[in-house]
XYZ file of C-alpha atoms in Angstrom:
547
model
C 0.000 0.000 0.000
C 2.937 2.644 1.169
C 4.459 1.725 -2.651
C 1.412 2.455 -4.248
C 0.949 5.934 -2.488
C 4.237 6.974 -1.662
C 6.783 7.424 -4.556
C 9.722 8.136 -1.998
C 10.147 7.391 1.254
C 11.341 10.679 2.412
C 7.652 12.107 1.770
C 6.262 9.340 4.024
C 6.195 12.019 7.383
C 4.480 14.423 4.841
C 1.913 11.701 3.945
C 1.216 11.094 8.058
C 1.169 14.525 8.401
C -1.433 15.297 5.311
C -3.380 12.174 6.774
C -3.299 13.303 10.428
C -4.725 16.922 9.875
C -7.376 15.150 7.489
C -8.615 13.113 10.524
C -7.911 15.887 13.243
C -10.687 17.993 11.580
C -13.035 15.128 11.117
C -12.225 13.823 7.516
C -11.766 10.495 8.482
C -14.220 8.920 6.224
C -12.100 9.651 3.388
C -8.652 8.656 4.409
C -10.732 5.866 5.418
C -12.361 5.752 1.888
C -8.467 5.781 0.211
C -7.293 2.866 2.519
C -4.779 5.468 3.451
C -5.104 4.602 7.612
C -2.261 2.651 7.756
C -0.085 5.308 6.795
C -1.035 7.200 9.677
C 0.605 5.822 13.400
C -1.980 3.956 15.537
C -1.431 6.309 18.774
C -1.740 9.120 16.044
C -4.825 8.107 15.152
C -6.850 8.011 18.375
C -5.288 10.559 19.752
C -6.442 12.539 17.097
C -9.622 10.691 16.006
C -11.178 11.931 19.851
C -10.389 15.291 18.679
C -13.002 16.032 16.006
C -13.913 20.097 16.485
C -17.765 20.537 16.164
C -17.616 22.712 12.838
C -19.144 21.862 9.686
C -17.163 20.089 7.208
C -16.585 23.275 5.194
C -15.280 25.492 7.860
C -13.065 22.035 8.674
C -11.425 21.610 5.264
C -10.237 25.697 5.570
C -8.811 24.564 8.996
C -7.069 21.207 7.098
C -5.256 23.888 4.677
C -4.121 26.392 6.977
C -2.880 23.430 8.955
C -0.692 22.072 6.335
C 1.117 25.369 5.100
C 1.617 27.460 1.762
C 0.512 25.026 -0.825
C -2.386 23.723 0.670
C -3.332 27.488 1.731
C -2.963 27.986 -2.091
C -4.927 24.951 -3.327
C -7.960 26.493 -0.751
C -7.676 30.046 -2.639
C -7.719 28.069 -5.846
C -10.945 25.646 -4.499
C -12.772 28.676 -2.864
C -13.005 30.138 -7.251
C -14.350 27.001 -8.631
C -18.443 27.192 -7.753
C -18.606 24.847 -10.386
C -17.122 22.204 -8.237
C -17.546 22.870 -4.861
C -20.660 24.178 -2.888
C -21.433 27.942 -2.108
C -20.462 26.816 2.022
C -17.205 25.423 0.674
C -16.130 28.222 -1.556
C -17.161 30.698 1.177
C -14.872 29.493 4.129
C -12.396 29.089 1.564
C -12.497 32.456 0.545
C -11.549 33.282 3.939
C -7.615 31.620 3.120
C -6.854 34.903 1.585
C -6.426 37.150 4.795
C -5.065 34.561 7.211
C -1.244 34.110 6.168
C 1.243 34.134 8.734
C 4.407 36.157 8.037
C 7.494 34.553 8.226
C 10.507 36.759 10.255
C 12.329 39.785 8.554
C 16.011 38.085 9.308
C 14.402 35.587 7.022
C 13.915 37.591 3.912
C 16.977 40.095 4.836
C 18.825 36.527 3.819
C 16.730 36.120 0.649
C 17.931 39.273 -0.312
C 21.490 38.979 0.435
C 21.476 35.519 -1.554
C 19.832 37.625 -4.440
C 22.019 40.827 -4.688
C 25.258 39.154 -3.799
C 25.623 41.673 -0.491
C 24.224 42.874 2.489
C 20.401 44.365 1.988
C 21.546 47.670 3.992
C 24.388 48.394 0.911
C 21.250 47.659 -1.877
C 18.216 49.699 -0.207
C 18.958 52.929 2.171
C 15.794 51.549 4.164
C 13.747 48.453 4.615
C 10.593 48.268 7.022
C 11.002 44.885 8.513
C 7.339 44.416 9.156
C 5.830 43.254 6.182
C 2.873 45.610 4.680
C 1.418 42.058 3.447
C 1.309 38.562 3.413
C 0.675 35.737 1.395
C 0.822 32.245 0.919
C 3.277 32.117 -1.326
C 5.419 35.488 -0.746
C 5.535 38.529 1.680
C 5.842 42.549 1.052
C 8.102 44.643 2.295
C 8.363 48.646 2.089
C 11.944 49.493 1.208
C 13.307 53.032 -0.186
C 16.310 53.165 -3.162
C 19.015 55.241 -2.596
C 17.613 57.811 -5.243
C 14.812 58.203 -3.033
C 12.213 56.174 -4.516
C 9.897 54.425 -2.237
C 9.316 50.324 -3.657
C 7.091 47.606 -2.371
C 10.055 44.104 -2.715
C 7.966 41.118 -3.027
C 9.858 38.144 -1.202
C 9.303 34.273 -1.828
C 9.121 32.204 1.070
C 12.095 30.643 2.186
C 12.086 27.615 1.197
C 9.167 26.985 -0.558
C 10.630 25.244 -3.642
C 10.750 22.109 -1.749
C 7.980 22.319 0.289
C 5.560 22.849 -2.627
C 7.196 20.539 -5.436
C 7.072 17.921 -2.611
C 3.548 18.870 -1.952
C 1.976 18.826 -5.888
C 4.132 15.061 -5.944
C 2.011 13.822 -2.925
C -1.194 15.901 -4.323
C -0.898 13.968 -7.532
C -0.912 10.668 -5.785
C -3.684 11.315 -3.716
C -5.824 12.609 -6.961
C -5.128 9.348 -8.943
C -6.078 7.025 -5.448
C -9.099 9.742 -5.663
C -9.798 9.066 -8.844
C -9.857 5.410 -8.563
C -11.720 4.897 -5.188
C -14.043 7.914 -4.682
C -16.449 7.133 -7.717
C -18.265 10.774 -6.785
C -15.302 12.384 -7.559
C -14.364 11.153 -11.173
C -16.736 13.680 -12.856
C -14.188 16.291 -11.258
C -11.315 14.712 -12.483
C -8.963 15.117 -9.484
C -5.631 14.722 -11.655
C -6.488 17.597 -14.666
C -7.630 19.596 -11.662
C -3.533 18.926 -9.565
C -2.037 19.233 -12.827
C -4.025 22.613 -13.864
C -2.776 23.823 -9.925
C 0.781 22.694 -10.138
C 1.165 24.875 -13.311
C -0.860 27.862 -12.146
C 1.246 27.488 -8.830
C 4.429 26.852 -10.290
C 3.910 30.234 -13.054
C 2.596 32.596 -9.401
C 6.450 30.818 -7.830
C 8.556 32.296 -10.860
C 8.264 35.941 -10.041
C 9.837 36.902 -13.812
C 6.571 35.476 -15.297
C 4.903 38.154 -12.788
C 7.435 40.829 -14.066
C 6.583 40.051 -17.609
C 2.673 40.758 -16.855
C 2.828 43.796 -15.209
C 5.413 45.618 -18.287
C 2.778 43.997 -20.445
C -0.352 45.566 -18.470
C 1.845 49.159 -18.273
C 2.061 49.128 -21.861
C -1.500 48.285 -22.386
C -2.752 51.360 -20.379
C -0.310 53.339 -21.254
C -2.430 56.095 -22.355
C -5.226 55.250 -20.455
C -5.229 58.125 -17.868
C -8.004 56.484 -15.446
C -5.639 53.233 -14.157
C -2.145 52.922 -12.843
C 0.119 50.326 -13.282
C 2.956 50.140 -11.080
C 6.571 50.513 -12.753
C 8.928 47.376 -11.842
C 12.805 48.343 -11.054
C 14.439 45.635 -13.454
C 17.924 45.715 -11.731
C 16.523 44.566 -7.899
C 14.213 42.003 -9.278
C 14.760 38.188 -9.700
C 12.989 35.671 -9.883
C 12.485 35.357 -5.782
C 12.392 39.043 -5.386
C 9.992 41.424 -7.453
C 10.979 45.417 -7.104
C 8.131 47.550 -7.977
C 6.645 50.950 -7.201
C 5.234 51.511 -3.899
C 1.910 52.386 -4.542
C -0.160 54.612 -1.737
C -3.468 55.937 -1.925
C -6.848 54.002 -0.148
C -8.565 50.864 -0.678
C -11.165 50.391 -3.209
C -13.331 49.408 -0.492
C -12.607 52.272 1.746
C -15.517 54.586 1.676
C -14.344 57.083 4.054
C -10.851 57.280 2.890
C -11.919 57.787 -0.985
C -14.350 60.732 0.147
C -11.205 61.926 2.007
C -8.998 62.226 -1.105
C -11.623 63.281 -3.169
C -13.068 60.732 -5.107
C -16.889 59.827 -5.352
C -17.161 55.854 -4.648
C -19.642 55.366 -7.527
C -17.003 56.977 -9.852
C -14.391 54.265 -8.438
C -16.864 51.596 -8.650
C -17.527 52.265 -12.385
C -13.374 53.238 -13.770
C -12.649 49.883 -11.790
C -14.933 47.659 -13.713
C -14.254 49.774 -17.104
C -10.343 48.615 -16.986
C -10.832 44.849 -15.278
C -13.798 44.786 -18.815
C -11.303 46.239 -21.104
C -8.843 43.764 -20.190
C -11.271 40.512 -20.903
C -12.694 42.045 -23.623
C -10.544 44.347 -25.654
C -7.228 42.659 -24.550
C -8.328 38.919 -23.570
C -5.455 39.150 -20.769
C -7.090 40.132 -17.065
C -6.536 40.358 -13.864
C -8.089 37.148 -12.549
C -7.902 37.934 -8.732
C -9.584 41.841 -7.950
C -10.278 41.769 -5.164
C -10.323 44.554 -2.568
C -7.017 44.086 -1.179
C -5.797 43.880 -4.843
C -7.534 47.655 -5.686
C -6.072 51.023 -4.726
C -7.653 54.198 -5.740
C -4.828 57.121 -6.178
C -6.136 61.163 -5.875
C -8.145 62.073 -8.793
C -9.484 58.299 -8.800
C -7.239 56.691 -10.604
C -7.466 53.066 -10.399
C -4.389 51.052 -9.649
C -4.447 47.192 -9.627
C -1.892 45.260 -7.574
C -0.883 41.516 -7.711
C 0.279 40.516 -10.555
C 0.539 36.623 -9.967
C -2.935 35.570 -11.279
C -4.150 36.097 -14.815
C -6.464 35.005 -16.871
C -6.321 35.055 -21.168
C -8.750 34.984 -23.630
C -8.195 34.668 -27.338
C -11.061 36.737 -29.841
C -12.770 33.461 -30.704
C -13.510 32.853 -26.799
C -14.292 36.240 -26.281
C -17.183 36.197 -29.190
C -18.415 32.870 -27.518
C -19.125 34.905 -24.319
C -20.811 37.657 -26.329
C -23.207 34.962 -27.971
C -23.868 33.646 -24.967
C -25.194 36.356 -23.422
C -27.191 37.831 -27.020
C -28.462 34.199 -26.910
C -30.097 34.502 -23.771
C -31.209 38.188 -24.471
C -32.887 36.977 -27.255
C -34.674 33.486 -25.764
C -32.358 31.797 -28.554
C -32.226 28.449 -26.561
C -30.159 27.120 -29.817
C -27.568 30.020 -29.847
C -26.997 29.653 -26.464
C -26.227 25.454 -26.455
C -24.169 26.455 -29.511
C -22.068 29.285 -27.377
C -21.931 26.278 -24.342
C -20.515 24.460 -27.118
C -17.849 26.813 -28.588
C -16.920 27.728 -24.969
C -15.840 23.975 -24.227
C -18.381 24.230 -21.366
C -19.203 20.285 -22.069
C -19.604 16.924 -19.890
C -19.355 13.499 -20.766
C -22.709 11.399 -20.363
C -24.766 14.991 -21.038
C -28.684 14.532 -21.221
C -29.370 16.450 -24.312
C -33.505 17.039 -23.643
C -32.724 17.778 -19.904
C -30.155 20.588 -21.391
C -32.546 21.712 -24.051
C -35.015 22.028 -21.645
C -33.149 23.824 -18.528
C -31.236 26.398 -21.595
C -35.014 27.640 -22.546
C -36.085 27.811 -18.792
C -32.948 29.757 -18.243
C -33.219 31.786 -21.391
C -36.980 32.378 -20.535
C -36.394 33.692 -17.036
C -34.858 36.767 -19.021
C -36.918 37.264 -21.824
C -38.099 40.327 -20.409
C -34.845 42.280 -19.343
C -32.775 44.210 -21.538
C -28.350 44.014 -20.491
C -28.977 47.063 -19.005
C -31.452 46.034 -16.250
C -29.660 42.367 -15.554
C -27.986 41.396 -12.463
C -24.877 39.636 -13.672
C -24.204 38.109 -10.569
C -27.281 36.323 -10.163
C -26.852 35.725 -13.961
C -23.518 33.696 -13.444
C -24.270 32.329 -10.066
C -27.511 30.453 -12.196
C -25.140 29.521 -14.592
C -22.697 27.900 -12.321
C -26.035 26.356 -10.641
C -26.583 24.826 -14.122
C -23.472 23.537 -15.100
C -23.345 21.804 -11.827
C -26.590 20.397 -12.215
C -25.745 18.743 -15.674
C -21.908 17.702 -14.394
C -20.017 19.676 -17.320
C -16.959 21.107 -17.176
C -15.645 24.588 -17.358
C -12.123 25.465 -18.990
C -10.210 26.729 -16.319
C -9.942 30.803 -17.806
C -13.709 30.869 -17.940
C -13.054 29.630 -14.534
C -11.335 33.121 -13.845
C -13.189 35.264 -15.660
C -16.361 34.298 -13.759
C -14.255 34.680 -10.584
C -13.304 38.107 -11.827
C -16.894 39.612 -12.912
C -18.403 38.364 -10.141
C -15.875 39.621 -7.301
C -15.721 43.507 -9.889
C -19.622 43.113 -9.280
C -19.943 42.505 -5.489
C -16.635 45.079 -4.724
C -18.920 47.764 -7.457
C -21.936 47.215 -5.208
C -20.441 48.070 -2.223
C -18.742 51.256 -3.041
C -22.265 51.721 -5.182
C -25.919 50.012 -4.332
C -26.804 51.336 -7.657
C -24.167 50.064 -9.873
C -24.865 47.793 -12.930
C -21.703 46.189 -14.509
C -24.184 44.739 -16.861
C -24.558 48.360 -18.318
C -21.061 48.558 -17.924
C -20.266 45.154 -20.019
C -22.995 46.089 -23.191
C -20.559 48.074 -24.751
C -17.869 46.100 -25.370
C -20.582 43.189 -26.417
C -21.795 45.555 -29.056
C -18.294 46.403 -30.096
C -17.128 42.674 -30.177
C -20.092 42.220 -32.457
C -19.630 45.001 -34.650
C -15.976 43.636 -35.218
C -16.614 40.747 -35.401
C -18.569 41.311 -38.783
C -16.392 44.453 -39.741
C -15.737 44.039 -43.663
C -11.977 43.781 -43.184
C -12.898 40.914 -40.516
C -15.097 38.919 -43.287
C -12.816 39.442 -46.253
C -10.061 37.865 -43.805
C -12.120 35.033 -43.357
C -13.092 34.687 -46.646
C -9.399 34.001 -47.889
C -8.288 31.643 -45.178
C -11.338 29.416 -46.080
C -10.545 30.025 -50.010
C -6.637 28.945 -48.647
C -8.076 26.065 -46.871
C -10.449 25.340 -50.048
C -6.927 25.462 -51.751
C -5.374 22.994 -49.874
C -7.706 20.689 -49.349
C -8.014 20.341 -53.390
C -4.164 20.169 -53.930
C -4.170 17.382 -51.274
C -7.420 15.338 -52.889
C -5.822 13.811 -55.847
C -3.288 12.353 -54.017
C -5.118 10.773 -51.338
C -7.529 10.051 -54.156
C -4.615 8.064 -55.663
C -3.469 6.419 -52.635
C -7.310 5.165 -51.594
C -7.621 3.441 -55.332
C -4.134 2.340 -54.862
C -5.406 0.658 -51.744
C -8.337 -0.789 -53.417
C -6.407 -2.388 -56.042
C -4.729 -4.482 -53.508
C -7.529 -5.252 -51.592
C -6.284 -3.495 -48.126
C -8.498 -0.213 -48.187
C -10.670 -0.548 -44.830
C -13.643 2.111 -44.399
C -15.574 2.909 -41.417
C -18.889 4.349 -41.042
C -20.113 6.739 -38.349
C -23.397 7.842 -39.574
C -24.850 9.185 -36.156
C -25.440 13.128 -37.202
C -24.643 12.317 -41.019
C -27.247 14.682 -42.648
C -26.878 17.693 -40.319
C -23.173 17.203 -41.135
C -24.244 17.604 -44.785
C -26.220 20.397 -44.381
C -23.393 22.037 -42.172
C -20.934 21.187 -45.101
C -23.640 22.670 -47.994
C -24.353 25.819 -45.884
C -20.624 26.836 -45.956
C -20.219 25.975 -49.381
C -22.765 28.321 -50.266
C -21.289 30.891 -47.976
C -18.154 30.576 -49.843
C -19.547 31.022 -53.311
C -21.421 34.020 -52.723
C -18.304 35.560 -50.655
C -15.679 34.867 -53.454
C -18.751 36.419 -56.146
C -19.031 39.040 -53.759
C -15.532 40.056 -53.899
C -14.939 39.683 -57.659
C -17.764 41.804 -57.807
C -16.777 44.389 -55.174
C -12.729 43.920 -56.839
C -14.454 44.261 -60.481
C -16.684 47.543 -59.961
C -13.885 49.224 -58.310
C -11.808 48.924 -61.383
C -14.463 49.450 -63.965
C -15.023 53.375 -62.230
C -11.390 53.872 -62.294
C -11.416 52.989 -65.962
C -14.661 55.267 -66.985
C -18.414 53.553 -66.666
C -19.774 54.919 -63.499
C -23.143 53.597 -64.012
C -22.161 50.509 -64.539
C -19.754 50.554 -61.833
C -22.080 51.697 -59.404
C -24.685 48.789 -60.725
C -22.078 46.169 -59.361
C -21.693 48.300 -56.274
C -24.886 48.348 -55.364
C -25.831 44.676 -56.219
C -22.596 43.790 -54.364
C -24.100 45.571 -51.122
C -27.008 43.639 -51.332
C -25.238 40.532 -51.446
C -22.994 41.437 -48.776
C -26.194 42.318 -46.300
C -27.524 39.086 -47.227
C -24.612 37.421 -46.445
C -24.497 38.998 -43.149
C -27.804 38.112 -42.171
C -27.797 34.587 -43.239
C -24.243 34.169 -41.185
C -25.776 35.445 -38.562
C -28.538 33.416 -38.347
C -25.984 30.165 -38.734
């Protein structure tokens, strides 16, 4: 049993000690359930087993993480996002792992830096607060001032956290595939995507470059936006343990008093800090995937400045058009435009009931058949949602994961600076401008030639594989298989787009054609081609958009 779960014996006190906390806070029944209790000593296990705190099992598995250090605090933060998974009481108390991170000592990460910078921190900084203005789970903050005067925030990693968390993620992806094997209710979750998913998100917030990278990347992006602040980084004090960056004052998004102090009307702050998290998903697919509160400060004149750059999210244009559907689809009560966004988003299960879906999509769409964006509450929206997708076990990619996370904690963070404030009115602009680009004529003659390229291809590689099938025949060793389940919609799929094609490549001969009959002379008959090509082109539209 030990060689099944244990992949080297020097984790084995890690294992006892993972196992022990499980059954100090009453989660017996599931060491229990992984045959795991030998593992554990026997005098460990009653002393512990009499033990069993009275709190619910939600409040216990918050106490389990905070038990067992940096990486399990981590893997709560990462739990407490995932309503898709894990019940509102779980997600709650797990929320809670945010603000309850011990700091570890300032002769501590006075050594980090000396291993860093190659000398003594007092020769590198003129000053360095040693009580940390914040902690984490995974690094610390410390205010420091340059010897030019400037005033920094240095970001430390935890001493010695390499170890502690690779060793972690090794014994985390042992228990998920003993999970995955002997807790049947948890295979729909698939335990070992969901460790691997973590160990790559944890191992990206560890590397404090990748952190760097984002933030230069975010400065350039609002670079002329004059409502949001990015902080500068100091490239020659950062490494990949230690992250220089601007020390960054002002009051907390959430601090009503302070912003009427400096100035600024909450309701403004509530609406410039949804404007730049909704420009980021939707004008630059690349967003902060964790603002909240303590992320947010609000500079005089209410400028915006995000903090904590560990956590994004990233969106190409194709996923970002899915969301936009989605939400047209249920403005509209089109049940079929909404399964087909569910669809495009990857937003999928494996043994899906497709009536029970059909039928849940039109009570869902019908339930807003009378609101307009302006007037819906988008948290209740995606809470229902996440209600849904639980209901028919599929599976969310992990960035829709985030930006869920995000609108919804931009929503509740808006509210409370603003009873009256409606991201949803916020969010219909950059729906309508997705749209609008999204059948731009630039945007559909681009589309147009990659499928006349694929067209292209697909020709050029025919006669060949033409050849090679007849070959095969000849010798008697051509085997064909027939999957016939969906055949004609596949047909009429495969004849729509052919048609699409035809009258797009006519459409642009025309368009092509006209223009260079007015340069030669003929206006009339120019404008003739002109105008029939416009009504092709709005009948193309139309019919595209009904596909």
């Amino acid at each position: 049993m030990i060689r099944e779960t244990v992949s080297h014996l020097r984790d084995l006190p890690r294992y006892r000690q993972i196992l022990a906390s499980l059954m100090r806070y009453g989660y017996q029944d599931v060491v229990a359930a992984l045959h795991l209790e030998g593992i554990v000593r026997p005098i460990e296990r009653v002393a512990l087993g009499d033990d069993v705190p009275p709190q619910d099992r939600a409040r216990r598995l918050r106490m389990v993480c905070e038990d067992l250090g940096p990486t399990f605090v981590k893997l709560g933060q990462v739990l407490s996002t995932r309503h898709d998974l894990l019940p509102e009481a779980y997600t709650t108390e797990l929320a809670a792992l945010r603000d309850e991170v011990r700091p570890f000592p300032s002769d501590e990460a006075e050594a980090i830096l000396k291993e860093e910078f190659g000398r003594p921190p007092a020769e590198v900084f003129a000053r360095i607060d040693p009580v940390p203005i914040a902690s984490a789970s995974i690094s610390q903050v410390h205010r420091a001032t340059l010897h030019d005067g400037r005033l920094v925030a240095l970001k430390i990693r935890r001493p010695g956290i390499e170890k502690v968390v690779h060793a972690d993620l090794d014994i985390l992806k042992n228990l998920a595939q003993l999970a995955e094997g002997r807790l049947a209710f948890l295979t729909p979750y698939a335990p070992v995507a969901l460790v691997r998913e973590f160990e790559r998100t944890l191992k990206r917030e560890m590397d404090f470059t990748i952190e760097r990278r984002t933030m230069e990347r975010c400065r350039r992006q609002f670079a002329k936006n004059k409502t949001a602040h990015i902080p500068y980084i100091v490239a020659e004090f950062s490494t990949p343990r230690v992250l220089a960056m601007e020390f960054i004052g002002g009051v907390g998004v959430n601090d009503r008093e302070g912003l009427r102090r400096i100035g600024v009307d909450p309701a403004v702050a509530a609406v410039r800090g949804a404007r730049i998290l909704l420009t980021q998903i939707f004008e630059y697919g690349f967003f902060h995937a964790d603002p909240h509160p303590g992320n947010l400060r609000v500079l005089p004149g209410g400028v915006i400045a995000p903090l904590d750059y560990g956590m994004f999210g990233q969106l190409d244009s194709r996923t970002r058009e899915r969301i936009a559907d989605l939400l047209s689809g249920l403005l509209s009560q089109d049940t079929d435009r909404v399964i087909r966004a569910l669809n495009a988003l990857e937003i999928r299960g494996e043994q899906v009931d497709s009536r029970a879906l059909r039928r849940d999509v039109a009570e869902l769409v019908a339930s807003y058949s009378d609101m307009s964006l302006d007037t819906i509450d988008l948290g209740v929206l995606l809470r229902e949602l996440i209600v849904f997708i639980r209901t028919h076990d599929l599976h969310i990619p992990p960035e829709l994961v985030l930006l869920i996370r995000s609108l919804v904690t931009i929503e509740g963070v808006g509210r409370a600076l603003d009873p009256h404030f409606d991201i949803a009115g916020e969010l219909y602009p950059f729906i309508r401008d997705l749209s609008l680009k999204r059948f731009g004529p630039w945007r559909m003659l681009g589309t147009s030639i990659r499928t006349a390229e694929d067209v292209q291809r697909i020709a050029t590689l025919l006669p060949d594989v033409l050849g090679q099938s007849l070959e095969s025949i000849k010798r008697g060793k051509l085997t064909v298989h027939f999957d016939l389940q969906h055949f004609e919609n596949l047909v009429r799929q495969l004849t729509r787009a052919s048609h699409f094609l035809t009258v797009g490549i006519v459409l642009a001969g025309l368009l092509v054609g006209s223009a260079m009959i007015l340069h030669v002379g003929s206006a009339s008959l120019a404008y003739g081609g002109l105008s029939i090509g416009l009504v092709l082109g709005l009948w193309l539209l139309w019919s595209m958009s009904r596909s």
